[in-house]
PDB file of C-alpha atoms in Angstrom:
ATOM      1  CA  UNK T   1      -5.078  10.249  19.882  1.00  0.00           C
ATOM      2  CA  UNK T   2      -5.173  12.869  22.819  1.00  0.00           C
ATOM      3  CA  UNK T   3      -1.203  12.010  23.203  1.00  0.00           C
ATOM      4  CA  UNK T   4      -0.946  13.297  19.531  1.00  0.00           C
ATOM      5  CA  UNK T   5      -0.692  16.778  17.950  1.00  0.00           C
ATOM      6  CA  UNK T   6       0.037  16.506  14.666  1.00  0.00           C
ATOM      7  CA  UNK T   7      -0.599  13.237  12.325  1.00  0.00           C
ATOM      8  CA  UNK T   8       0.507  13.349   9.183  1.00  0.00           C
ATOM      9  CA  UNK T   9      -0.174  10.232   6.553  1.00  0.00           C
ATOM     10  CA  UNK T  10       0.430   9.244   3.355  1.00  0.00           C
ATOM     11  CA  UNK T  11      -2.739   7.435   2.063  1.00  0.00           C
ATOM     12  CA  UNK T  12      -1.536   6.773  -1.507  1.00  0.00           C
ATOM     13  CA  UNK T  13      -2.135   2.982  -2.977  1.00  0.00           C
ATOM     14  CA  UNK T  14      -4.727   1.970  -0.278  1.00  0.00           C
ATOM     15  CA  UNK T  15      -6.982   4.606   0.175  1.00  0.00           C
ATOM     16  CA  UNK T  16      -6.321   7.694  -2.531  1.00  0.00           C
ATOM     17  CA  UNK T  17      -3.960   8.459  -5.721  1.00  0.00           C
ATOM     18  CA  UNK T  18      -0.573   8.589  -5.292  1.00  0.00           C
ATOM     19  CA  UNK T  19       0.588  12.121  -3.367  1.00  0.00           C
ATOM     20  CA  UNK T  20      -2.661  12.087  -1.651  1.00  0.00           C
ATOM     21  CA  UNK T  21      -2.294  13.171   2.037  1.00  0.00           C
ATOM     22  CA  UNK T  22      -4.200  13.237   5.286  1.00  0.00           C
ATOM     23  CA  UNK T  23      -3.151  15.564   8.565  1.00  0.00           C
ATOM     24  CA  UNK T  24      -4.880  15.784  11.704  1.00  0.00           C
ATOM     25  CA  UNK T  25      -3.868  18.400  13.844  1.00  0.00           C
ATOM     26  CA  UNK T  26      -4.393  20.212  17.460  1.00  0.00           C
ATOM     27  CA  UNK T  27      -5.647  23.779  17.600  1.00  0.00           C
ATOM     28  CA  UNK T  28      -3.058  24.282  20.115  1.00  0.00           C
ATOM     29  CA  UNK T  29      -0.095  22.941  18.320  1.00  0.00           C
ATOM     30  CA  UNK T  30      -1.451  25.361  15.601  1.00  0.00           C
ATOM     31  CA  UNK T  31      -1.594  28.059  17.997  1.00  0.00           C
ATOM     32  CA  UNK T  32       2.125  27.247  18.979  1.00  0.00           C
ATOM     33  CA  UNK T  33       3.495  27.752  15.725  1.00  0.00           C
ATOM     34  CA  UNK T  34       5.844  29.735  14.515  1.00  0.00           C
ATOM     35  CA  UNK T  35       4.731  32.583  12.368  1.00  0.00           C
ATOM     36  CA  UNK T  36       7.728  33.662  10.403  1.00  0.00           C
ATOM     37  CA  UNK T  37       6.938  31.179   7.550  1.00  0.00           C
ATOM     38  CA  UNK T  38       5.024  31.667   4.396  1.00  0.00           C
ATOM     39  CA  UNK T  39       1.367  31.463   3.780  1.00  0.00           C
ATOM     40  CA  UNK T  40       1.516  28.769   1.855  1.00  0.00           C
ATOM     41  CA  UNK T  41       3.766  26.733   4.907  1.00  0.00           C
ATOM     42  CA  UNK T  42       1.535  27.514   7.452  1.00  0.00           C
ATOM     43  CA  UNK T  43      -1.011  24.621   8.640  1.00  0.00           C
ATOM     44  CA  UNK T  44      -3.259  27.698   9.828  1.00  0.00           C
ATOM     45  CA  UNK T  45      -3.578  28.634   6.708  1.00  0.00           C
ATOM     46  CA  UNK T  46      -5.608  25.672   5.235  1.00  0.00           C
ATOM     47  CA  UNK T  47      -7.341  25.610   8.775  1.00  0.00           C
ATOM     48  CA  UNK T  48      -8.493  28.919   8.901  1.00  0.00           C
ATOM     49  CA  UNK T  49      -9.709  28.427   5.314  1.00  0.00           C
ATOM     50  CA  UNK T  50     -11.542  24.927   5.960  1.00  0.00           C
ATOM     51  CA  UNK T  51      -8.438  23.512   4.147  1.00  0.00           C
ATOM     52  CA  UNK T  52      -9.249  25.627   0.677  1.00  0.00           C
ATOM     53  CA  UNK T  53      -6.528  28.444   1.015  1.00  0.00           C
ATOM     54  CA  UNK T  54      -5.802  27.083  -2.838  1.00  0.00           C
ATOM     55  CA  UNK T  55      -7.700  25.276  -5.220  1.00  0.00           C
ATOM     56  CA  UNK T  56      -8.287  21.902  -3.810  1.00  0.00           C
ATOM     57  CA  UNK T  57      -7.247  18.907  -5.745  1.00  0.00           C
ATOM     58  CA  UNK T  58     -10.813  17.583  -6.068  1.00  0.00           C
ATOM     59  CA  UNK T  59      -9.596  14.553  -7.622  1.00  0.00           C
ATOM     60  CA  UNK T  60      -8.296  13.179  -4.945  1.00  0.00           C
ATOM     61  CA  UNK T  61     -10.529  14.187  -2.676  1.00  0.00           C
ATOM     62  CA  UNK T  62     -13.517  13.064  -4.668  1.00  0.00           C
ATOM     63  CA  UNK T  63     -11.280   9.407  -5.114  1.00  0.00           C
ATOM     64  CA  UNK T  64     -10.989   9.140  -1.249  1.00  0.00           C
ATOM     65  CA  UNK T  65     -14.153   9.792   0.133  1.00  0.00           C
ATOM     66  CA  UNK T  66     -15.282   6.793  -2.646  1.00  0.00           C
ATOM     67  CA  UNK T  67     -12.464   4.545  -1.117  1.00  0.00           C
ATOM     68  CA  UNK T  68     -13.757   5.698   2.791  1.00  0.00           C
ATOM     69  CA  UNK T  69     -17.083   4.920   2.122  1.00  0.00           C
ATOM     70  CA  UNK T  70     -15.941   1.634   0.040  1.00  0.00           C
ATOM     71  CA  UNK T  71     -14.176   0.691   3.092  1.00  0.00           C
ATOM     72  CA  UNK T  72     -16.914   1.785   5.637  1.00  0.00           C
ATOM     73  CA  UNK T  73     -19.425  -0.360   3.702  1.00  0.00           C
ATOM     74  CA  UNK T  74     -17.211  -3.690   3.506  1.00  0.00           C
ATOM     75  CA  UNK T  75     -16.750  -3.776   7.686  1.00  0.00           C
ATOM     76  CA  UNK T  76     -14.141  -1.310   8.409  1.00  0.00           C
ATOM     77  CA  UNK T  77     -10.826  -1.043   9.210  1.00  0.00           C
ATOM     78  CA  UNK T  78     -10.910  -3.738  11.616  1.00  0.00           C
ATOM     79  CA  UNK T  79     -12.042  -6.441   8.811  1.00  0.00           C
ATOM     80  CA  UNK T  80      -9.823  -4.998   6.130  1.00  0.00           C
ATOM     81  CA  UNK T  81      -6.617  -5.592   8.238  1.00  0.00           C
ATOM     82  CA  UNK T  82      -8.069  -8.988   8.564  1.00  0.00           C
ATOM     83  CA  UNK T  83      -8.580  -9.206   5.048  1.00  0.00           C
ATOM     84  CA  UNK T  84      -5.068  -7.971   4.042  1.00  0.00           C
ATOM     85  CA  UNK T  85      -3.403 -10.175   6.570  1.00  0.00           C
ATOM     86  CA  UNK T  86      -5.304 -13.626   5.188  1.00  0.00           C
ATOM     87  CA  UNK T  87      -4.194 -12.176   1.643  1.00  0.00           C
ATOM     88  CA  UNK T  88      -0.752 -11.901   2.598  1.00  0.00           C
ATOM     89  CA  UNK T  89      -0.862 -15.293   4.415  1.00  0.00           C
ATOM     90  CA  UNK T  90      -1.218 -16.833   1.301  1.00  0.00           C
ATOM     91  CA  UNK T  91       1.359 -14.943  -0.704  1.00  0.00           C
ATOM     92  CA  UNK T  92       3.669 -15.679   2.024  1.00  0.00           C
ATOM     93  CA  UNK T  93       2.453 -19.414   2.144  1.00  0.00           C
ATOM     94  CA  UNK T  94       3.825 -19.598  -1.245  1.00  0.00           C
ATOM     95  CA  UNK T  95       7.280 -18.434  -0.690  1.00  0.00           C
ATOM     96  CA  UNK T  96       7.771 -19.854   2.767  1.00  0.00           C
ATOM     97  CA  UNK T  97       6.784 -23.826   1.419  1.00  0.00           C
ATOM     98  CA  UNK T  98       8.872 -23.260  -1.269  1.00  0.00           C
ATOM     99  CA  UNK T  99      12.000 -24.946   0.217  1.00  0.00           C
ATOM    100  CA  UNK T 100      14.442 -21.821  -0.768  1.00  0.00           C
ATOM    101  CA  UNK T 101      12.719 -21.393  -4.538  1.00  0.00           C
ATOM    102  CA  UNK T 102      11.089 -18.005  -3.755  1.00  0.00           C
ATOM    103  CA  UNK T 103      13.371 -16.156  -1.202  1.00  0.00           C
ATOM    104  CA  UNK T 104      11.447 -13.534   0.594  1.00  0.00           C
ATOM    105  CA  UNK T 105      12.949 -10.313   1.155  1.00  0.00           C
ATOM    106  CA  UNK T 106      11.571  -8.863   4.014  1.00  0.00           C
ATOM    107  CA  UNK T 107      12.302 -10.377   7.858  1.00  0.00           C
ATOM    108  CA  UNK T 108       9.507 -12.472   9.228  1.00  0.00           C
ATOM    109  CA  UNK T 109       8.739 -10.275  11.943  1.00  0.00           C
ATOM    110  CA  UNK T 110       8.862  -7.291   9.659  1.00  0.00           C
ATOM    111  CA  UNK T 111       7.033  -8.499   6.463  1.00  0.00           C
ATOM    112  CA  UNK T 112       4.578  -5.743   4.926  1.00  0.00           C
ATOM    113  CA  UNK T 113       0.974  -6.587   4.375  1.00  0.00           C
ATOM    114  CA  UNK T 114       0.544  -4.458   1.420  1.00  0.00           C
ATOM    115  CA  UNK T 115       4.005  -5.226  -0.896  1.00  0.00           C
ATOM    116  CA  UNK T 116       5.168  -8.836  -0.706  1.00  0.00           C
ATOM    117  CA  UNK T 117       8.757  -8.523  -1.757  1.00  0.00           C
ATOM    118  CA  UNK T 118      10.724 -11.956  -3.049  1.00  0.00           C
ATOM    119  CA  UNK T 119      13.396 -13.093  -5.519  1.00  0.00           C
ATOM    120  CA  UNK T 120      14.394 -16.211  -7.472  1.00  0.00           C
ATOM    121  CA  UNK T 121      17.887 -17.535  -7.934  1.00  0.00           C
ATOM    122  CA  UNK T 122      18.885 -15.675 -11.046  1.00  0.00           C
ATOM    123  CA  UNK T 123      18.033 -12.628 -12.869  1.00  0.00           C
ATOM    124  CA  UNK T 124      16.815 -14.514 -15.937  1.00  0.00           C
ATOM    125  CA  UNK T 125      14.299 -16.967 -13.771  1.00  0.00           C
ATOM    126  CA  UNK T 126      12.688 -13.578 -12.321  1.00  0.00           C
ATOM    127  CA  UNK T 127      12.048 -12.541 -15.801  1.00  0.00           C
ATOM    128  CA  UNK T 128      10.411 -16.084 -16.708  1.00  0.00           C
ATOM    129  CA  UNK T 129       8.114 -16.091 -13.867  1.00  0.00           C
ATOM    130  CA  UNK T 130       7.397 -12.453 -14.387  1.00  0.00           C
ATOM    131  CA  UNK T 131       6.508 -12.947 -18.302  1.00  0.00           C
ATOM    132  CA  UNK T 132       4.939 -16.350 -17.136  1.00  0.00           C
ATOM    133  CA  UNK T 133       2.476 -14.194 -14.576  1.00  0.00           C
ATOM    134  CA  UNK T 134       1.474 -12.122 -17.338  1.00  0.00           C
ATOM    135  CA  UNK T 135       0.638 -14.386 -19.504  1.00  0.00           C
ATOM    136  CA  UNK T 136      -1.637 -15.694 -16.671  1.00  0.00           C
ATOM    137  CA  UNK T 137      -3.002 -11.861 -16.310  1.00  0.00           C
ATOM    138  CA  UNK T 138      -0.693 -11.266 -13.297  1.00  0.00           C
ATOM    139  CA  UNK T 139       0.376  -8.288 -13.464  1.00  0.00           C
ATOM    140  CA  UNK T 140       3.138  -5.920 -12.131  1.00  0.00           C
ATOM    141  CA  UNK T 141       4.805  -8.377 -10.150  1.00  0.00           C
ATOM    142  CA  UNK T 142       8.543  -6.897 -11.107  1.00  0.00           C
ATOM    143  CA  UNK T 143      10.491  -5.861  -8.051  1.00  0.00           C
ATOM    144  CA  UNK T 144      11.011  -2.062  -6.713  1.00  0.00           C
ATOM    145  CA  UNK T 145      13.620  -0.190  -8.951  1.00  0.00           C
ATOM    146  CA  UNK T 146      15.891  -0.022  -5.578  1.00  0.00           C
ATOM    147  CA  UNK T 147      15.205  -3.654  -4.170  1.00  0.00           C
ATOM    148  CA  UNK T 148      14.956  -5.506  -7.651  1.00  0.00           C
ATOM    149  CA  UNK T 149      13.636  -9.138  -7.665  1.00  0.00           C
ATOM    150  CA  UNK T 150       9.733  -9.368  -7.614  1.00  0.00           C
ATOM    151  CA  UNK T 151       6.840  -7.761  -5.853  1.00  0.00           C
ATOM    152  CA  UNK T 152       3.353  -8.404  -5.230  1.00  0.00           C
ATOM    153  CA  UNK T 153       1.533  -5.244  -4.733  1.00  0.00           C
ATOM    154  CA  UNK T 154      -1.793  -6.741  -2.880  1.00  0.00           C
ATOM    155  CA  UNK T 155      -3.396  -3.670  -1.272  1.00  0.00           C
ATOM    156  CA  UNK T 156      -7.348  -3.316  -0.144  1.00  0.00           C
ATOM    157  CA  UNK T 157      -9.062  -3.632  -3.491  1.00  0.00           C
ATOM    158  CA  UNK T 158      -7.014  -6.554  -4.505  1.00  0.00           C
ATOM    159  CA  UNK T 159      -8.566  -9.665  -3.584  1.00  0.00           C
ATOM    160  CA  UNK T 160      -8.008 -12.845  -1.515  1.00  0.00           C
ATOM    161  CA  UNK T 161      -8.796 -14.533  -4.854  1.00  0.00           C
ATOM    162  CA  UNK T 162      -6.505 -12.668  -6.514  1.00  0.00           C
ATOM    163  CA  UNK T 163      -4.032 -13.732  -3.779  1.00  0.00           C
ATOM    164  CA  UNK T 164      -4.314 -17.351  -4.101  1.00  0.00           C
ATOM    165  CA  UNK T 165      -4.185 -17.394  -8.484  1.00  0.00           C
ATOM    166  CA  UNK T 166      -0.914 -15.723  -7.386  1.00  0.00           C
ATOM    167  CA  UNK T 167       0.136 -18.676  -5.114  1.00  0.00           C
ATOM    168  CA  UNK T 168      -1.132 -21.378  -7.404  1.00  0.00           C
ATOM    169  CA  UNK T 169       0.915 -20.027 -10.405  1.00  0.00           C
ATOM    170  CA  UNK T 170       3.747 -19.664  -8.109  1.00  0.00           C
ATOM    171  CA  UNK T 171       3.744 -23.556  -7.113  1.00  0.00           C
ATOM    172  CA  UNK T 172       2.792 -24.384 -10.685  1.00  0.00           C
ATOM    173  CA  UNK T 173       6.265 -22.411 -11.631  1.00  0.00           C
ATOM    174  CA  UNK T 174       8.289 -23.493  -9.137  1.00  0.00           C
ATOM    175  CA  UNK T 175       7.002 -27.711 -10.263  1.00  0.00           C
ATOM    176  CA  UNK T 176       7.730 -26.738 -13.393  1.00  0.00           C
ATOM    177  CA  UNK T 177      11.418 -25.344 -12.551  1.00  0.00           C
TER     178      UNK T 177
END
């Protein structure tokens, strides 16, 4: 971290609402900024006012520190990337021993842990397994507006069980098909 000045993050999904938004950031990279900007654009700002220049949204700050303590309480960081990698292991299991019926998306090497991103051979079989999932309370499993096809959204709350109904209807659909 002592290599870093400023981290910015986007927690949304996995630990607050979406929009919600962490920074960390040097006093000297504060100190080096430029000052022709407006209040409102100026990290000092929010520093020099214990980040409450504005009215906070207390919302979301109220929804992460549940989720941070949620996550201190189950093991950590450490065991939830263990966690989300088992649950995506399983998701992936599904796809991968499918012999070409679930086509993942994403490239090995580059496949998410949090969205598990797939299609099926037509249009209208994406729509049966996707009406088929809800029916089994799956839900949400239709693909990103820009990517199409399906996706399994299986971030920290959701859980490994949750992962493997998922695969089991998936092999029961793909028998079936």
């Amino acid at each position: 971290m002592s290599q870093v000045d400023f981290l910015y993050a986007g927690i949304q999904k996995n630990v607050g609402p979406a929009g919600a938004v962490v920074g960390i950031i040097k006093q000297s990279f504060l100190a080096a900024a430029r000052e022709d900007l407006p209040v409102m654009l100026k990290y000092d700002t929010f520093f020099t006012n214990d980040s409450t220049y504005n009215t906070p949204p207390v919302f979301c700050i109220y929804f992460v520190n549940k989720v941070l303590r949620w996550l201190d309480e189950n093991g950590g960081l450490t065991v939830m990337e263990q966690k989300n990698k088992e649950k995506a292991a399983v998701v992936y299991a599904a796809i991968d021993e499918s012999n070409g019926f679930y086509r993942g998306h994403a490239v090995k090497d580059s496949r998410s842990l949090m969205n598990v991103t797939f299609g099926l051979a037509t249009a209208e079989l994406e729509k049966e397994f996707i009406d088929g999932a809800e029916a089994e309370g799956l839900i949400g499993l239709k693909g990103h507006r820009s990517l199409g096809g399906c996706r399994a959204s299986i971030y920290n709350a959701v859980t490994l069980e949750g992962c493997e109904k998922l695969a089991g209807f998936m092999e029961r659909f793909r028998r079936s098909h």
